[in-house]
GROMACS .gro file of C-alpha atoms in nm:
model
  124
    1MET     CA    1  -4.880  -0.519   2.575
    2LEU     CA    2  -4.559  -0.688   2.472
    3GLY     CA    3  -4.243  -0.483   2.463
    4LEU     CA    4  -3.977  -0.533   2.202
    5ILE     CA    5  -3.619  -0.505   2.315
    6LEU     CA    6  -3.360  -0.444   2.049
    7THR     CA    7  -2.999  -0.507   2.124
    8SER     CA    8  -2.704  -0.445   1.908
    9GLN     CA    9  -2.380  -0.630   1.921
   10LEU     CA   10  -2.049  -0.489   1.820
   11TRP     CA   11  -1.806  -0.748   1.694
   12LEU     CA   12  -1.447  -0.642   1.720
   13ALA     CA   13  -1.163  -0.816   1.544
   14PRO     CA   14  -0.909  -0.945   1.791
   15ALA     CA   15  -0.604  -0.726   1.838
   16PRO     CA   16  -0.309  -0.852   1.636
   17GLN     CA   17  -0.080  -1.074   1.838
   18PRO     CA   18   0.273  -0.939   1.864
   19GLU     CA   19   0.540  -1.121   1.670
   20CYS     CA   20   0.883  -1.141   1.829
   21ASN     CA   21   1.242  -1.204   1.729
   22GLN     CA   22   1.441  -1.240   2.052
   23ASP     CA   23   1.362  -0.924   2.256
   24LEU     CA   24   1.215  -0.724   1.965
   25CYS     CA   25   0.836  -0.751   1.927
   26TRP     CA   26   0.597  -0.579   1.688
   27SER     CA   27   0.235  -0.586   1.576
   28VAL     CA   28   0.117  -0.489   1.228
   29SER     CA   29  -0.244  -0.421   1.139
   30PRO     CA   30  -0.387  -0.498   0.888
   31ALA     CA   31  -0.168  -0.773   0.739
   32PHE     CA   32  -0.396  -0.812   0.439
   33CYS     CA   33  -0.628  -0.601   0.228
   34ILE     CA   34  -0.923  -0.705   0.010
   35SER     CA   35  -0.971  -0.529  -0.323
   36ALA     CA   36  -1.278  -0.545  -0.545
   37LEU     CA   37  -1.091  -0.658  -0.856
   38PRO     CA   38  -0.770  -0.854  -0.917
   39GLU     CA   39  -0.463  -0.635  -0.962
   40GLN     CA   40  -0.640  -0.338  -0.802
   41ALA     CA   41  -0.436  -0.140  -0.548
   42CYS     CA   42  -0.527  -0.166  -0.182
   43GLU     CA   43  -0.587   0.130   0.044
   44ALA     CA   44  -0.576   0.096   0.422
   45GLN     CA   45  -0.483   0.263   0.748
   46LEU     CA   46  -0.163   0.074   0.835
   47SER     CA   47  -0.061   0.067   1.200
   48VAL     CA   48   0.270  -0.060   1.340
   49GLN     CA   49   0.386  -0.079   1.702
   50TRP     CA   50   0.716  -0.220   1.825
   51GLN     CA   51   0.909  -0.254   2.150
   52HIS     CA   52   1.248  -0.377   2.269
   53SER     CA   53   1.413  -0.408   2.609
   54ALA     CA   54   1.713  -0.195   2.499
   55ALA     CA   55   1.727   0.132   2.306
   56LEU     CA   56   1.774   0.081   1.930
   57ASP     CA   57   1.803   0.280   1.607
   58LEU     CA   58   1.538   0.128   1.378
   59CYS     CA   59   1.371   0.209   1.047
   60LEU     CA   60   1.036   0.089   0.915
   61LYS     CA   61   1.035   0.014   0.542
   62LEU     CA   62   0.770  -0.094   0.294
   63ALA     CA   63   0.918  -0.255  -0.017
   64GLN     CA   64   1.252  -0.086   0.070
   65GLN     CA   65   1.086   0.258   0.087
   66GLU     CA   66   1.153   0.422   0.423
   67LEU     CA   67   0.836   0.508   0.614
   68SER     CA   68   0.975   0.611   0.955
   69CYS     CA   69   1.288   0.588   1.169
   70TRP     CA   70   1.350   0.599   1.545
   71GLN     CA   71   1.680   0.675   1.716
   72ASP     CA   72   1.779   0.550   2.059
   73ALA     CA   73   1.423   0.427   2.130
   74ARG     CA   74   1.283   0.131   2.322
   75ALA     CA   75   0.943   0.151   2.155
   76GLY     CA   76   0.776   0.317   1.863
   77GLN     CA   77   0.451   0.343   1.677
   78TRP     CA   78   0.356   0.453   1.330
   79GLN     CA   79   0.020   0.492   1.159
   80GLN     CA   80  -0.064   0.620   0.814
   81HIS     CA   81  -0.313   0.574   0.532
   82ILE     CA   82  -0.121   0.402   0.251
   83VAL     CA   83  -0.182   0.246  -0.090
   84TRP     CA   84   0.002  -0.065  -0.202
   85PRO     CA   85  -0.054  -0.213  -0.549
   86GLU     CA   86   0.041  -0.574  -0.479
   87ASN     CA   87   0.185  -0.796  -0.209
   88ALA     CA   88   0.464  -0.604  -0.039
   89THR     CA   89   0.711  -0.669   0.240
   90LEU     CA   90   0.705  -0.451   0.550
   91SER     CA   91   1.025  -0.467   0.754
   92LEU     CA   92   1.184  -0.328   1.067
   93GLN     CA   93   1.554  -0.276   1.003
   94GLN     CA   94   1.864  -0.178   1.196
   95GLY     CA   95   2.148  -0.045   0.983
   96GLY     CA   96   2.010  -0.215   0.671
   97ARG     CA   97   1.976  -0.552   0.848
   98VAL     CA   98   1.619  -0.689   0.859
   99LEU     CA   99   1.517  -0.776   1.215
  100LEU     CA  100   1.147  -0.840   1.155
  101GLN     CA  101   0.942  -0.858   0.837
  102LYS     CA  102   0.584  -0.925   0.736
  103GLU     CA  103   0.420  -0.977   0.400
  104LEU     CA  104   0.125  -0.742   0.337
  105VAL     CA  105  -0.107  -0.948   0.121
  106VAL     CA  106  -0.358  -0.816  -0.133
  107LEU     CA  107  -0.661  -1.041  -0.182
  108SER     CA  108  -0.941  -0.995  -0.436
  109ARG     CA  109  -1.314  -1.053  -0.403
  110GLN     CA  110  -1.322  -1.157  -0.765
  111PRO     CA  111  -1.106  -1.460  -0.847
  112GLU     CA  112  -0.877  -1.454  -1.145
  113LYS     CA  113  -1.033  -1.610  -1.453
  114ARG     CA  114  -0.922  -1.965  -1.510
  115ARG     CA  115  -0.833  -2.101  -1.850
  116ARG     CA  116  -1.047  -2.390  -1.969
  117LEU     CA  117  -0.864  -2.717  -1.982
  118VAL     CA  118  -1.070  -2.848  -2.274
  119ALA     CA  119  -1.191  -2.641  -2.567
  120PRO     CA  120  -1.575  -2.628  -2.588
  121TRP     CA  121  -1.570  -2.771  -2.942
  122SER     CA  122  -1.357  -3.073  -2.856
  123VAL     CA  123  -1.520  -3.411  -2.910
  124PHE     CA  124  -1.293  -3.585  -2.658
   0.00000   0.00000   0.00000
């Protein structure tokens, strides 16, 4: 009697590589979101981690809206389920000065409709 062995594989996406500006490094996940239709808002669990060799006062902002702030910290993490309607900039700021930023991109499964270059009734 032949036996059948079933195996399952779990494919994990690689962890986001940290991006650095001098001694300040962060990782943002996800950096993009896929919506079903164009111009549809994206919903995702956004996760941010940062670290620096010295203690800093930093704020995390999405499209200039403050999400979280840390005072006198060498590292921080933030995670929350958010909705963003279109491409938006996520930034880590110190006193209003942007130290790191990342564009959160919204992609669509359905491409935008293209306009025909030639009318269907044209002879030429």
